[in-house]
mmCIF file with all atom_site columns, C-alpha atoms in Angstrom:
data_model
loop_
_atom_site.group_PDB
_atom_site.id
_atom_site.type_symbol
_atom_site.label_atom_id
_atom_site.label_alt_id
_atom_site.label_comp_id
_atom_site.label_asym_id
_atom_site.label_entity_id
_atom_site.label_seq_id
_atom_site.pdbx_PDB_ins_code
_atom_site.Cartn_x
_atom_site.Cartn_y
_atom_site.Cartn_z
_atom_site.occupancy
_atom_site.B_iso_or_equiv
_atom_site.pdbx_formal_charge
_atom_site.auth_seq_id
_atom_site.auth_comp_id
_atom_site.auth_asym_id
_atom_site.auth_atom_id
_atom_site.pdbx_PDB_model_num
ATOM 1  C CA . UNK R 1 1  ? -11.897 -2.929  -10.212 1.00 0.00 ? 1500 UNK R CA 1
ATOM 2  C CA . UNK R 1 2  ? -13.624 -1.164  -7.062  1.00 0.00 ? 1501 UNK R CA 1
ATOM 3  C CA . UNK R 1 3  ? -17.261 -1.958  -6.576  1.00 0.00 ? 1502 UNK R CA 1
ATOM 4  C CA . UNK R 1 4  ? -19.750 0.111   -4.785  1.00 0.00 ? 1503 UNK R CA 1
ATOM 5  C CA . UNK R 1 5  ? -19.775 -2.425  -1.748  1.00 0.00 ? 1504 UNK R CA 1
ATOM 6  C CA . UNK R 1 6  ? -15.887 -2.218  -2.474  1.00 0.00 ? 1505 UNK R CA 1
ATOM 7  C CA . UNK R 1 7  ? -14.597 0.690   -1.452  1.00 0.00 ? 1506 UNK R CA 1
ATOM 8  C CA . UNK R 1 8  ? -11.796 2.130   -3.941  1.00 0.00 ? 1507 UNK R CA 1
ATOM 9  C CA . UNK R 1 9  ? -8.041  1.533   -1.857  1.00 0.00 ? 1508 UNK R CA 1
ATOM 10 C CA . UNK R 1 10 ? -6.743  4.650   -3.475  1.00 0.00 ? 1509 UNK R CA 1
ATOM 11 C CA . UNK R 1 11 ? -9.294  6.153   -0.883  1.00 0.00 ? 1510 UNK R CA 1
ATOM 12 C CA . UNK R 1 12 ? -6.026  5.963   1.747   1.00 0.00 ? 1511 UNK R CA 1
ATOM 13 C CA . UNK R 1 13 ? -3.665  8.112   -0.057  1.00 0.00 ? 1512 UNK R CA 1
ATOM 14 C CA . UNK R 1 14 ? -6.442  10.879  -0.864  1.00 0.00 ? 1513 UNK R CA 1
ATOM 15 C CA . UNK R 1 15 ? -6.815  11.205  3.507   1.00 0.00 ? 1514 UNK R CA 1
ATOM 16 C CA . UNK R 1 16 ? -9.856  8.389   4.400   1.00 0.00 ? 1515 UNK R CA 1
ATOM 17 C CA . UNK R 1 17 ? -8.124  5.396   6.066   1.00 0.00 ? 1516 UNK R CA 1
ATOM 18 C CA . UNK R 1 18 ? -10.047 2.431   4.985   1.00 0.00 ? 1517 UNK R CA 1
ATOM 19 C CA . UNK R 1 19 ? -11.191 0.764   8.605   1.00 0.00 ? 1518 UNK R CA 1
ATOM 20 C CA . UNK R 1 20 ? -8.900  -2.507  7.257   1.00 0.00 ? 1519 UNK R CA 1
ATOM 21 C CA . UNK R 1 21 ? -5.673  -3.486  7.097   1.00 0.00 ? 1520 UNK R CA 1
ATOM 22 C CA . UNK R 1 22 ? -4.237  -3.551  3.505   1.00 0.00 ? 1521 UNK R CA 1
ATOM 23 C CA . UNK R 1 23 ? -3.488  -6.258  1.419   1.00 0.00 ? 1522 UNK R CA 1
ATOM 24 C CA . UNK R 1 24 ? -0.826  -6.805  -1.230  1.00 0.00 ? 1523 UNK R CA 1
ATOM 25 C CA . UNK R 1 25 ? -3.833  -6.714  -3.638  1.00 0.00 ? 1524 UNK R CA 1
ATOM 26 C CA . UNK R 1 26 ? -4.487  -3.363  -2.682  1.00 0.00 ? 1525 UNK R CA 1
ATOM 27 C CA . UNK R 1 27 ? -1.467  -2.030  -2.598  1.00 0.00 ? 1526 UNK R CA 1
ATOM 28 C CA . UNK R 1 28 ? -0.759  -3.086  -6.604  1.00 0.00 ? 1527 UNK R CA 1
ATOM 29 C CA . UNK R 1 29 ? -3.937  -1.578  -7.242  1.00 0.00 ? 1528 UNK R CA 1
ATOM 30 C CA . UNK R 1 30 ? -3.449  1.817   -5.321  1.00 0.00 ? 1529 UNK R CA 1
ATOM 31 C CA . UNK R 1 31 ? -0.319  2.547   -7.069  1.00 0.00 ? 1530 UNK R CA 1
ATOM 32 C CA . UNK R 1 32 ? -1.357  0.772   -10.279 1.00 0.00 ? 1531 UNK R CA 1
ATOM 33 C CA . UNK R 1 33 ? 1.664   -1.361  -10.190 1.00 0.00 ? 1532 UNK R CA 1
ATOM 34 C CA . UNK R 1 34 ? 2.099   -5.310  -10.542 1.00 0.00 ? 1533 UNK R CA 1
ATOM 35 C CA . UNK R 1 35 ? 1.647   -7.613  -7.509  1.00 0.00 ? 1534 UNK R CA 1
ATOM 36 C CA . UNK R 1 36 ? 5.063   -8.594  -8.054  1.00 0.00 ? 1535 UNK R CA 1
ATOM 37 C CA . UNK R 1 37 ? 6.246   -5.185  -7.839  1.00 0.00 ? 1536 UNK R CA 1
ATOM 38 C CA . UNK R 1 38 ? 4.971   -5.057  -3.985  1.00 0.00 ? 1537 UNK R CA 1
ATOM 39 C CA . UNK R 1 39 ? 6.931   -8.204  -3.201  1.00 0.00 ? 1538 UNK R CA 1
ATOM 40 C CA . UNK R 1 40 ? 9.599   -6.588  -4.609  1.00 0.00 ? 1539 UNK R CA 1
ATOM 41 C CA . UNK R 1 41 ? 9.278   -3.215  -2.458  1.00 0.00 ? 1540 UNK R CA 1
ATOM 42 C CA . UNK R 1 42 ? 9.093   -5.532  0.430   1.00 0.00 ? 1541 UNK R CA 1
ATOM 43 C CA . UNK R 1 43 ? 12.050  -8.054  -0.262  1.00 0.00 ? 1542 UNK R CA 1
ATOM 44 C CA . UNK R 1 44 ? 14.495  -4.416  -0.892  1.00 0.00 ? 1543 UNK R CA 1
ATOM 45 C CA . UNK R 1 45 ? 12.674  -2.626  1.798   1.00 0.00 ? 1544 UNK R CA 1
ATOM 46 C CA . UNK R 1 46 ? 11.824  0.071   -0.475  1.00 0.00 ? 1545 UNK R CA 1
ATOM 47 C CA . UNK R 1 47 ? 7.876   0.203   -0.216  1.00 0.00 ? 1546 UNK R CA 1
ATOM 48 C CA . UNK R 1 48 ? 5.407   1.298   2.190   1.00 0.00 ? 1547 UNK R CA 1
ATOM 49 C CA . UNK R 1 49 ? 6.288   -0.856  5.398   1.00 0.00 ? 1548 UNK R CA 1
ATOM 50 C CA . UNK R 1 50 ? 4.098   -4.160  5.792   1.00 0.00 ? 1549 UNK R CA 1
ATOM 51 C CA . UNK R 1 51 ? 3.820   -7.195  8.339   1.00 0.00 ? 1550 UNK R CA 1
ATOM 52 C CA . UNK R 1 52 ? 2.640   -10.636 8.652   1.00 0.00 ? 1551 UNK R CA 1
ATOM 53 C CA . UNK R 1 53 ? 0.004   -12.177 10.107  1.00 0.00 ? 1552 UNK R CA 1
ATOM 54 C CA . UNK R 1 54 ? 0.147   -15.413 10.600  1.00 0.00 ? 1553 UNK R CA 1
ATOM 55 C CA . UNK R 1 55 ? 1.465   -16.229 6.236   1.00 0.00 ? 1554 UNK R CA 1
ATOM 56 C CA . UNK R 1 56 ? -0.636  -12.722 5.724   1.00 0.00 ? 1555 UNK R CA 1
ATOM 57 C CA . UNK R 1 57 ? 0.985   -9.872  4.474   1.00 0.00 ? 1556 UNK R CA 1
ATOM 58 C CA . UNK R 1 58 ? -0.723  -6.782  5.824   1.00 0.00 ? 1557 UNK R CA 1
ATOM 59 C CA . UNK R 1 59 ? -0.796  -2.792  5.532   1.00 0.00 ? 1558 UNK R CA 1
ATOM 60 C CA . UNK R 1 60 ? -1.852  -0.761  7.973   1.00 0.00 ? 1559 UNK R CA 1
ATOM 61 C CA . UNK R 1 61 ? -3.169  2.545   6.019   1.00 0.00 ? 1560 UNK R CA 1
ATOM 62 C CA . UNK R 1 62 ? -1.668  4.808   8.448   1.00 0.00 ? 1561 UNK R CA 1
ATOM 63 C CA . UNK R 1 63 ? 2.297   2.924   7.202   1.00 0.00 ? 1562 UNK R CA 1
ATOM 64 C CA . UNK R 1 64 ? 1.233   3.494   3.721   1.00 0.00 ? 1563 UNK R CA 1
ATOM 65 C CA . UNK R 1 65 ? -0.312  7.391   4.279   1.00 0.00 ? 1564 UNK R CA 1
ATOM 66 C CA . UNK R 1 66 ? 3.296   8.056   5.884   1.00 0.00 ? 1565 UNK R CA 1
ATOM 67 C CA . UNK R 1 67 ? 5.044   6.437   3.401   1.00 0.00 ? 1566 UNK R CA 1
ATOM 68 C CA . UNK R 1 68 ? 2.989   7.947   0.148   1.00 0.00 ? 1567 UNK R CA 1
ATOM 69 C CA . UNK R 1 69 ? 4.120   11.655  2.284   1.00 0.00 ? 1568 UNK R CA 1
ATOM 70 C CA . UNK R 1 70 ? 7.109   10.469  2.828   1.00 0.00 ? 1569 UNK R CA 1
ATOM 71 C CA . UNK R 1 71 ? 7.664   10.160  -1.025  1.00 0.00 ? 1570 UNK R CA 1
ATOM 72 C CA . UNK R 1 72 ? 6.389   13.146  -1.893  1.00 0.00 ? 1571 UNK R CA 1
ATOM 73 C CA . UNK R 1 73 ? 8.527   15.380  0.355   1.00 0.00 ? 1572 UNK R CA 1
ATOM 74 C CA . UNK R 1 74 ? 11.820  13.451  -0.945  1.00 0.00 ? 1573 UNK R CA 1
ATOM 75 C CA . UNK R 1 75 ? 10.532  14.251  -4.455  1.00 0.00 ? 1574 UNK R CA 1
ATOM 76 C CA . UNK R 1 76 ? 9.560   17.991  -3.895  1.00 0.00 ? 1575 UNK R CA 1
ATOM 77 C CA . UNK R 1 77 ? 13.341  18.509  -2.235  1.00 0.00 ? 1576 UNK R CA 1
ATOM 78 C CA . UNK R 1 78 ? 15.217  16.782  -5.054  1.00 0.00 ? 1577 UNK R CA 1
ATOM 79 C CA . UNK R 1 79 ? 13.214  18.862  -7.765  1.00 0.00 ? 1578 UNK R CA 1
#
């Protein structure tokens, strides 16, 4: 859980990029999914679009902004 000194990752999908790149960590907790669910995005390519540093896995909160829109215009023009 987000602490005061801990900004709240969810922050990036309602418009204020943290100043950080993203961790797997955060992305299971933004979208209040598993950890294993990420890695699973990643290994199908069907997640928000990450890369390594170094044995890192990163997010840049921009990737994950465009992917979160991304979503929701595929779900508006399927409804």
């Amino acid at each position: 859980m987000a602490t005061p000194r801990d900004p709240d990752p969810r922050a990036a999908l309602r418009g204020a990029l943290p100043d950080r790149y993203l961790t797997p960590d955060d992305i299971a907790e933004m979208f209040e999914v598993p950890l294993e669910t990420v890695y699973q995005w990643r290994k199908k390519r069907t997640g928000p679009p990450g890369f390594r540093i170094g044995k890192h896995l990163r997010y840049d909160p921009a990737d994950v902004r465009a992917y979160v829109d991304q979503r929701k215009h595929a779900d508006a023009t399927a409804a």
